[in-house]
XYZ file of C-alpha atoms in Angstrom:
590
model
C 25.339 9.225 -54.984
C 24.149 7.368 -51.975
C 26.837 6.427 -49.498
C 29.181 9.050 -50.788
C 30.874 12.041 -49.331
C 33.083 14.621 -50.908
C 36.775 13.875 -50.864
C 39.602 14.773 -53.145
C 41.150 12.779 -55.886
C 44.518 11.607 -54.653
C 44.410 13.248 -51.237
C 48.075 14.175 -51.393
C 49.210 16.852 -48.962
C 50.665 20.048 -50.308
C 54.431 20.144 -50.449
C 55.853 20.903 -47.036
C 52.433 21.049 -45.380
C 51.500 19.251 -42.174
C 50.897 15.560 -42.780
C 48.781 14.893 -39.697
C 45.756 16.498 -38.092
C 47.740 16.667 -34.848
C 50.204 19.066 -36.501
C 47.328 21.252 -37.669
C 45.864 21.337 -34.152
C 49.237 22.324 -32.667
C 49.542 25.093 -35.272
C 46.482 26.816 -33.772
C 48.308 27.503 -30.489
C 48.791 31.240 -30.050
C 46.347 32.134 -32.849
C 43.647 34.285 -31.287
C 41.435 34.614 -34.339
C 38.007 32.945 -34.278
C 38.114 29.174 -34.487
C 34.692 27.783 -33.558
C 31.470 29.812 -33.620
C 28.179 28.552 -32.261
C 25.146 29.532 -30.267
C 27.309 29.056 -27.173
C 29.718 31.794 -28.238
C 33.091 31.874 -29.982
C 36.260 29.935 -29.237
C 39.511 31.242 -30.669
C 41.794 28.912 -32.527
C 44.108 29.043 -29.499
C 41.237 28.057 -27.211
C 40.257 25.159 -29.445
C 43.846 23.859 -29.379
C 43.923 24.244 -25.599
C 40.567 22.507 -25.226
C 41.711 19.673 -27.470
C 44.905 19.256 -25.446
C 42.993 19.105 -22.150
C 40.659 16.440 -23.512
C 43.537 14.476 -25.024
C 45.206 14.371 -21.604
C 41.931 13.298 -19.972
C 41.439 10.574 -22.554
C 44.961 9.273 -21.930
C 44.083 8.739 -18.278
C 40.686 7.192 -19.041
C 41.921 4.719 -21.662
C 42.174 1.226 -20.193
C 45.418 -0.649 -20.762
C 45.238 -2.657 -23.973
C 42.030 -1.017 -25.206
C 41.670 0.366 -28.705
C 42.118 4.173 -28.588
C 38.651 4.841 -29.949
C 36.307 7.620 -28.817
C 32.614 7.293 -29.565
C 31.011 10.708 -30.099
C 27.229 10.822 -29.810
C 26.667 14.566 -30.123
C 24.872 17.062 -32.295
C 27.032 19.747 -33.916
C 28.157 21.446 -30.708
C 31.619 22.875 -29.835
C 32.577 19.718 -27.947
C 32.542 17.817 -31.255
C 35.501 19.626 -32.878
C 37.240 19.740 -29.483
C 37.122 15.953 -29.275
C 38.204 15.624 -32.902
C 41.256 17.688 -31.977
C 41.769 15.649 -28.804
C 41.690 12.406 -30.770
C 44.231 13.779 -33.233
C 46.674 14.795 -30.481
C 46.206 11.501 -28.628
C 46.610 9.344 -31.721
C 43.046 8.113 -31.231
C 40.094 7.688 -33.582
C 36.650 9.251 -33.339
C 33.739 6.961 -34.131
C 30.822 9.153 -35.162
C 27.723 7.633 -33.564
C 24.483 8.302 -35.402
C 21.769 9.618 -33.037
C 18.988 8.431 -35.357
C 19.930 4.809 -34.663
C 17.954 3.081 -31.950
C 18.104 0.213 -29.455
C 20.313 -2.790 -30.272
C 21.477 -1.171 -33.537
C 22.851 1.829 -31.650
C 24.519 -0.419 -29.086
C 25.961 -2.480 -31.932
C 27.576 0.578 -33.538
C 29.295 1.498 -30.257
C 30.457 -2.070 -29.637
C 31.555 -2.676 -33.230
C 33.896 0.319 -33.195
C 35.437 -0.751 -29.849
C 34.742 2.590 -28.201
C 36.725 2.915 -24.964
C 35.012 6.203 -24.071
C 31.635 7.576 -25.159
C 31.050 11.338 -25.347
C 27.401 12.369 -25.335
C 24.933 14.987 -24.062
C 21.798 14.988 -21.965
C 19.503 15.153 -24.990
C 20.795 11.763 -26.147
C 20.829 9.939 -22.816
C 17.323 8.494 -23.422
C 18.758 6.715 -26.476
C 21.185 4.846 -24.228
C 18.716 3.970 -21.484
C 18.324 0.229 -21.043
C 21.012 -0.694 -23.574
C 23.748 -3.214 -22.862
C 26.695 -0.954 -23.603
C 30.279 -2.111 -23.858
C 31.381 1.221 -22.392
C 31.046 1.302 -18.571
C 29.103 4.197 -16.992
C 32.241 5.905 -15.634
C 33.526 6.290 -19.193
C 30.281 7.735 -20.587
C 30.945 11.482 -20.424
C 27.973 13.864 -20.632
C 29.321 17.194 -21.856
C 26.505 19.369 -20.472
C 26.603 17.783 -17.014
C 28.468 19.624 -14.209
C 30.404 16.433 -13.476
C 31.998 16.661 -16.923
C 33.297 20.172 -16.268
C 34.780 18.946 -12.977
C 36.416 16.058 -14.825
C 38.032 18.279 -17.472
C 39.090 21.114 -15.175
C 42.245 19.474 -13.746
C 43.606 19.054 -17.285
C 43.053 22.641 -18.374
C 46.311 24.407 -19.087
C 47.756 21.417 -20.918
C 49.623 22.498 -24.040
C 49.284 20.489 -27.255
C 53.037 19.867 -27.303
C 52.788 18.312 -23.833
C 50.791 15.362 -25.170
C 53.463 12.691 -25.423
C 51.757 10.597 -28.104
C 53.311 11.089 -31.538
C 50.688 10.342 -34.213
C 51.784 9.503 -37.733
C 49.944 9.906 -41.053
C 48.958 6.235 -40.699
C 47.264 6.778 -37.317
C 43.530 6.117 -37.405
C 41.565 9.356 -37.099
C 37.953 8.591 -38.062
C 35.692 5.576 -38.033
C 32.592 6.798 -39.795
C 29.692 4.653 -40.787
C 28.703 4.518 -44.415
C 25.051 5.225 -45.043
C 24.277 1.921 -46.695
C 20.591 1.059 -46.500
C 20.898 -2.716 -46.244
C 22.722 -4.739 -43.635
C 24.699 -3.370 -40.730
C 26.533 -0.116 -41.516
C 30.243 -0.459 -42.210
C 32.749 1.726 -40.374
C 35.136 3.200 -42.933
C 38.647 3.986 -41.729
C 40.175 7.405 -42.351
C 43.715 8.062 -41.160
C 45.232 11.357 -40.086
C 47.238 11.444 -43.277
C 44.212 11.058 -45.524
C 42.161 13.614 -43.601
C 45.001 16.155 -43.524
C 45.633 15.608 -47.221
C 41.955 16.091 -48.032
C 41.967 19.334 -46.068
C 45.032 20.659 -47.890
C 43.667 19.644 -51.281
C 40.310 21.318 -50.686
C 42.033 24.496 -49.520
C 43.504 24.798 -52.997
C 40.483 23.545 -54.874
C 38.015 25.817 -53.082
C 40.327 28.779 -52.538
C 39.923 28.716 -48.740
C 41.035 31.977 -47.104
C 42.010 32.698 -43.514
C 39.035 34.997 -43.059
C 36.539 32.372 -44.292
C 33.900 30.837 -42.060
C 32.777 27.296 -42.896
C 29.161 26.728 -41.864
C 28.702 23.137 -40.668
C 25.010 22.321 -40.760
C 25.364 18.721 -41.935
C 25.819 16.170 -39.102
C 29.400 15.758 -37.965
C 28.973 12.017 -37.425
C 29.036 11.828 -41.231
C 32.195 12.201 -43.276
C 30.924 15.122 -45.364
C 30.948 17.707 -42.564
C 34.329 16.631 -41.197
C 36.205 15.940 -44.429
C 34.763 18.709 -46.596
C 34.004 21.283 -43.894
C 36.136 20.989 -40.759
C 39.355 19.673 -42.335
C 39.785 22.409 -44.999
C 38.972 25.092 -42.415
C 41.633 23.636 -40.139
C 44.189 23.385 -42.941
C 43.388 26.835 -44.363
C 43.295 28.705 -41.069
C 39.553 29.444 -41.361
C 36.846 29.264 -38.703
C 33.873 26.921 -38.475
C 30.341 27.846 -37.426
C 28.147 25.106 -36.006
C 24.420 24.506 -36.349
C 23.266 21.813 -33.905
C 21.050 20.274 -36.573
C 20.206 21.392 -40.091
C 17.364 23.895 -40.270
C 16.231 25.384 -43.568
C 14.518 28.316 -41.849
C 17.604 29.108 -39.734
C 20.067 28.792 -42.625
C 20.223 32.400 -43.822
C 19.981 33.918 -40.326
C 22.902 31.723 -39.261
C 24.925 32.555 -42.375
C 24.497 36.277 -41.747
C 25.077 35.985 -37.998
C 28.348 34.105 -38.372
C 29.538 35.714 -41.611
C 29.663 32.288 -43.229
C 31.310 32.171 -46.634
C 31.078 28.440 -47.374
C 28.885 25.484 -46.508
C 28.672 21.804 -47.323
C 25.523 19.944 -48.223
C 24.332 16.445 -48.981
C 21.056 14.971 -50.117
C 17.978 17.089 -49.759
C 19.389 20.161 -48.003
C 19.366 22.334 -51.133
C 15.784 21.353 -51.936
C 14.709 22.179 -48.384
C 16.317 25.601 -48.717
C 14.636 26.253 -52.048
C 11.294 25.274 -50.511
C 11.469 28.102 -47.934
C 9.464 31.252 -48.769
C 11.430 33.576 -51.032
C 12.365 36.992 -49.651
C 13.623 40.160 -51.369
C 16.913 40.011 -49.461
C 17.750 36.358 -50.154
C 20.882 37.419 -52.047
C 22.006 39.617 -49.165
C 24.364 37.077 -47.600
C 28.141 36.594 -47.318
C 28.222 33.099 -48.824
C 30.687 32.551 -51.638
C 30.030 28.908 -52.440
C 28.553 25.604 -51.347
C 30.194 22.239 -51.921
C 28.409 18.918 -51.914
C 26.579 16.282 -53.847
C 23.142 15.408 -55.224
C 21.856 18.939 -55.711
C 21.307 18.389 -59.432
C 21.814 20.896 -62.230
C 18.276 22.303 -62.045
C 18.330 22.982 -58.315
C 21.893 24.313 -58.458
C 20.783 26.864 -61.060
C 17.754 27.811 -58.945
C 19.937 28.194 -55.884
C 22.404 30.451 -57.693
C 19.587 32.574 -59.119
C 17.818 33.000 -55.790
C 20.704 33.262 -53.300
C 23.537 34.398 -55.569
C 25.641 31.440 -54.430
C 27.409 28.999 -56.729
C 27.117 25.338 -55.783
C 30.027 23.093 -56.656
C 28.949 19.502 -57.167
C 31.634 16.954 -56.470
C 31.920 13.229 -56.204
C 33.965 11.102 -53.881
C 33.348 7.763 -52.267
C 33.049 7.837 -48.481
C 35.946 5.427 -48.286
C 38.283 7.615 -50.325
C 38.646 5.196 -53.224
C 37.650 7.440 -56.133
C 36.895 11.085 -56.787
C 35.902 13.425 -59.609
C 36.330 17.182 -59.754
C 34.574 19.853 -61.751
C 36.435 22.212 -64.035
C 35.124 25.395 -65.690
C 34.254 23.485 -68.864
C 32.283 20.699 -67.118
C 28.766 20.452 -68.604
C 25.985 21.237 -66.103
C 24.710 17.650 -65.967
C 28.154 16.054 -65.614
C 30.166 15.563 -62.430
C 33.626 16.177 -63.844
C 36.859 14.370 -64.595
C 39.399 12.583 -62.403
C 42.829 13.985 -61.695
C 45.223 13.414 -64.627
C 47.141 10.654 -62.856
C 44.062 8.775 -61.623
C 42.863 5.779 -63.624
C 39.073 5.884 -63.335
C 36.891 4.013 -65.794
C 33.304 2.892 -66.371
C 33.270 -0.873 -66.695
C 30.972 -3.851 -67.020
C 30.505 -5.034 -63.417
C 30.576 -8.682 -64.501
C 33.614 -8.691 -66.779
C 35.560 -5.561 -65.821
C 35.730 -4.549 -69.481
C 35.686 -0.801 -70.093
C 32.446 0.292 -71.723
C 32.012 2.482 -74.803
C 31.700 6.231 -74.423
C 28.171 7.596 -74.141
C 26.535 9.250 -77.125
C 24.184 12.149 -76.352
C 21.859 13.816 -78.818
C 21.373 17.580 -79.094
C 18.852 17.502 -76.242
C 21.220 15.640 -73.940
C 19.373 12.332 -74.237
C 21.568 9.272 -73.761
C 21.375 7.215 -76.944
C 23.339 4.116 -75.962
C 22.582 3.538 -72.292
C 22.645 -0.237 -72.769
C 26.279 -0.056 -73.812
C 27.560 2.949 -71.855
C 26.213 2.667 -68.278
C 28.405 0.670 -65.938
C 30.151 0.769 -62.578
C 32.784 3.392 -61.807
C 36.086 1.830 -60.738
C 39.516 3.102 -59.835
C 42.035 0.870 -61.565
C 45.034 2.679 -60.075
C 46.217 3.563 -56.588
C 43.405 4.633 -54.297
C 43.126 6.027 -50.780
C 40.784 3.285 -49.597
C 41.878 2.216 -46.118
C 39.361 -0.526 -45.447
C 36.523 -1.075 -43.000
C 37.035 -1.564 -39.284
C 36.778 -5.250 -38.320
C 35.069 -6.174 -41.590
C 37.517 -8.004 -43.864
C 34.682 -9.419 -45.948
C 33.375 -5.965 -46.868
C 36.913 -4.711 -47.467
C 37.619 -7.606 -49.808
C 34.313 -7.110 -51.611
C 35.104 -3.435 -52.241
C 38.369 -4.337 -53.954
C 37.313 -7.793 -55.165
C 40.327 -8.967 -53.234
C 39.317 -12.600 -53.476
C 39.268 -12.648 -57.262
C 42.999 -13.107 -57.780
C 43.835 -13.591 -61.408
C 40.549 -12.133 -62.629
C 39.981 -8.743 -64.194
C 39.061 -6.222 -61.552
C 40.846 -7.805 -58.594
C 42.543 -5.054 -56.609
C 40.583 -2.236 -58.216
C 38.369 -0.011 -56.097
C 34.737 -0.700 -57.022
C 32.570 2.282 -56.076
C 29.139 0.673 -56.314
C 27.986 3.695 -58.339
C 26.723 3.715 -61.910
C 28.212 6.203 -64.354
C 28.657 6.818 -68.034
C 31.456 8.767 -69.699
C 30.825 11.055 -72.644
C 33.020 11.459 -75.698
C 34.829 14.445 -74.140
C 35.807 12.425 -71.090
C 33.323 13.865 -68.588
C 31.751 11.428 -66.146
C 27.986 11.487 -65.520
C 26.378 9.977 -62.430
C 23.639 7.426 -63.146
C 22.743 6.080 -59.685
C 23.785 3.278 -57.396
C 24.365 -0.183 -58.804
C 21.088 -1.280 -57.208
C 19.284 1.707 -58.777
C 19.618 0.454 -62.340
C 16.304 -0.097 -64.096
C 15.710 -2.387 -67.034
C 12.487 -1.535 -68.863
C 11.557 -3.505 -71.970
C 15.189 -4.715 -72.212
C 16.515 -1.151 -72.050
C 18.829 -0.035 -69.229
C 17.821 3.239 -67.584
C 19.610 5.429 -65.037
C 17.512 6.721 -62.159
C 19.616 9.865 -61.787
C 18.855 10.969 -65.340
C 15.100 10.615 -64.830
C 15.317 12.457 -61.495
C 17.126 15.331 -63.194
C 14.217 15.645 -65.605
C 11.532 15.432 -62.903
C 13.379 18.110 -60.914
C 12.043 20.603 -63.482
C 8.423 19.876 -62.539
C 7.353 23.103 -60.849
C 4.778 21.724 -58.343
C 7.399 19.387 -56.817
C 10.167 20.240 -54.373
C 11.925 16.914 -54.907
C 11.735 13.667 -56.821
C 13.042 10.146 -56.285
C 13.032 7.500 -58.998
C 13.412 3.772 -58.441
C 12.457 0.432 -59.920
C 9.437 -1.680 -59.148
C 9.388 -5.108 -60.732
C 7.241 -5.649 -63.774
C 4.708 -8.485 -63.292
C 6.149 -10.318 -66.284
C 9.777 -9.295 -66.890
C 12.232 -6.557 -65.988
C 11.224 -3.385 -64.182
C 8.832 -0.486 -64.314
C 9.663 3.114 -63.391
C 8.176 4.546 -60.213
C 8.627 8.111 -58.996
C 7.820 9.738 -55.688
C 7.191 13.478 -55.882
C 7.322 15.750 -52.846
C 4.751 18.439 -53.590
C 5.013 22.066 -52.558
C 2.691 23.337 -49.831
C -0.772 23.731 -51.290
C 0.084 21.917 -54.548
C -1.986 19.002 -55.816
C -1.040 16.444 -58.424
C -2.772 17.182 -61.722
C -2.319 14.154 -64.011
C -2.967 16.056 -67.210
C -0.529 18.786 -66.224
C 2.070 16.146 -65.437
C 1.563 14.465 -68.811
C 1.980 17.831 -70.526
C 5.157 18.417 -68.557
C 6.576 15.053 -69.610
C 5.681 15.675 -73.239
C 7.623 18.955 -73.166
C 10.878 17.404 -71.964
C 13.155 16.901 -74.968
C 15.525 14.538 -73.141
C 12.856 12.171 -71.815
C 13.537 8.792 -73.361
C 10.793 6.523 -74.631
C 10.957 4.272 -71.566
C 11.620 6.904 -68.896
C 8.147 8.191 -67.997
C 7.052 6.781 -64.630
C 4.370 4.147 -64.671
C 3.631 4.887 -60.996
C 3.689 8.302 -59.311
C 3.453 8.540 -55.518
C 2.870 11.974 -53.985
C 4.146 12.891 -50.511
C 4.690 15.992 -48.417
C 8.380 15.144 -47.901
C 10.699 12.497 -49.262
C 11.973 10.031 -46.652
C 15.650 10.568 -45.915
C 18.438 8.744 -44.140
C 20.212 10.176 -41.103
C 22.658 11.947 -43.408
C 19.906 13.678 -45.382
C 20.007 11.464 -48.447
C 16.840 10.150 -50.028
C 16.014 6.726 -48.577
C 15.439 4.929 -51.874
C 15.499 1.463 -50.356
C 12.495 2.343 -48.170
C 10.698 3.774 -51.193
C 11.521 0.769 -53.343
C 10.348 -1.713 -50.713
C 7.047 0.119 -50.291
C 6.548 0.494 -54.032
C 2.903 1.020 -54.863
C 1.876 -0.611 -51.536
C 1.941 2.626 -49.575
C -0.505 4.836 -47.708
C 0.009 7.988 -49.786
C -1.841 8.552 -53.078
C -0.455 6.715 -56.101
C -1.264 7.535 -59.702
C -0.555 5.157 -62.537
C -1.010 4.371 -66.168
C -1.938 0.696 -66.520
C -0.242 0.193 -69.873
C 2.719 2.452 -69.138
C 3.194 5.817 -70.743
C 6.418 5.373 -72.568
C 7.142 8.773 -74.028
C 3.895 10.754 -74.298
C 2.874 10.892 -77.919
C 5.109 7.987 -78.890
C 3.937 5.484 -81.410
C 3.370 1.854 -80.511
C 1.897 0.017 -77.522
C 3.147 2.521 -74.967
C 0.945 5.202 -76.469
C -2.227 3.118 -76.319
C -2.825 4.005 -72.662
C -3.986 7.403 -73.816
C -0.981 9.084 -72.213
C -2.858 9.690 -68.988
C -2.629 8.822 -65.302
C -5.430 7.813 -62.959
C -5.628 6.986 -59.271
C -4.311 3.576 -58.300
C -7.205 1.870 -56.508
C -7.543 -1.122 -54.226
C -8.971 -3.079 -57.142
C -5.963 -2.121 -59.270
C -3.629 -3.296 -56.532
C -5.384 -6.653 -56.152
C -5.341 -7.281 -59.888
C -1.693 -6.300 -60.199
C -0.637 -8.526 -57.299
C -2.505 -11.409 -58.922
C -0.425 -10.823 -62.031
C 2.800 -11.063 -60.010
C 1.655 -14.313 -58.447
C 0.618 -15.739 -61.813
C 4.142 -15.176 -63.127
C 5.843 -16.269 -59.883
C 7.324 -12.793 -59.347
C 5.587 -11.680 -56.150
C 8.769 -12.288 -54.147
C 10.502 -9.521 -56.112
C 8.318 -6.937 -54.400
C 10.248 -7.578 -51.169
C 13.718 -6.923 -52.568
């Protein structure tokens, strides 16, 4: 689920609950229980409210007349991050999470695009800003670990939250967070105080958040996952948060024990990194109750529960808040879940908008009618999508707002592929650009990845399309191998042959082996980079020239002898000649 974060279905606040984040910040005043834990110590909930109020007052004086009330935050997960989130809420301002893995003009573009009036950063990130033409003047670039910053904040200390004269409403912008799209400039999704507060309230109920819980935030706070699924429910449920500057697999359990963490969020590869750490006899000796996130996969979720004694709850929600699915106790392991009863989610043909037939699965879980059942997930009813900042074209494209009179205009189009089984459960099948078409058969990358996740020598797998020299696509997989493991082609063929749900076209034609999968700044597998490299990469590639099909299958696919061999320079030259002969070489650059 690239470019997704976890949100809730309708994001409606609980009856009588606070409808803004500002109200939740004010409610912390006088509460002397732990609020923010980190390597720098512990702030009580009262202290976090006081710190937010001081920074809100400072921001009010720094904000130029007529400027957008936007605060760029270029920080790791340090206590100043939630303090400035609280300050923005009280001041009726929006935090633009600035990604520290961006560089040069792209970083400057993100700051300029979100109209940041003030930029909050730290010494470690100052080299990123050196030499850039910033739209924020130097006097409004605040460095939180510089003595000058402490002197700047000190006069405002003692400000009470109720002394901030701004009165935010549920419609006040709260977050501008960049989606993790891999092509084109990132889009800044808008999240209002009402939506964020509602998501917090909803997750309190869904996850059973308690006042003595501690939410461990190890995913980057510039991304929506950590704020929406970690910070907001802790704020709404009266729980504390514990901060890890940056995710560390080796520090995970020590942190969890040190802070008494009961809950954590994850995205992308975090679970696989944790499973790749050396097992210890006391792995299950931890206070965690659950983890909540996306892309762990059924196999890794089961391994995680067995090793650490912690249940992972897989969810689905678009970063922009347009659609969400929730698990229930009867959700099959490989499914995501169902929408809320009053949400109108469907799997449709992306060209016509027609709802597609339900998926048929055999006894082994193999999808029998992928050609008919896989389509794009849409929300045909009311959604929480609030648009992209200063990007009307992208906003219109998400809702097909320029297709008046046509089916699908006004719906929320997720950009994700799904299929829906006969019991109504939705199954993730990849991004719309992750669809493969092999020998006229549509395949879902996510389903193949779920199968390859069972391969013991690998810590992770990514599946993507490479163009066939003649027509359609071929399947390519990149496997991240465990320390000390080597790729054994015969062992891999035997593994594939033993998988009952491996379809006849699913076996990879190309297998690339790496030490680690490339990831985006938010920890998700960077499939676009893998797809662009294809078989033209530095790492070892194994292939079967005729394609494997399903090992042991009858027909042309079986004639390759069901074996892999190293992909050589001669193989590459011959294959590229085939692309040129069929005028398809340009497809390798897509």
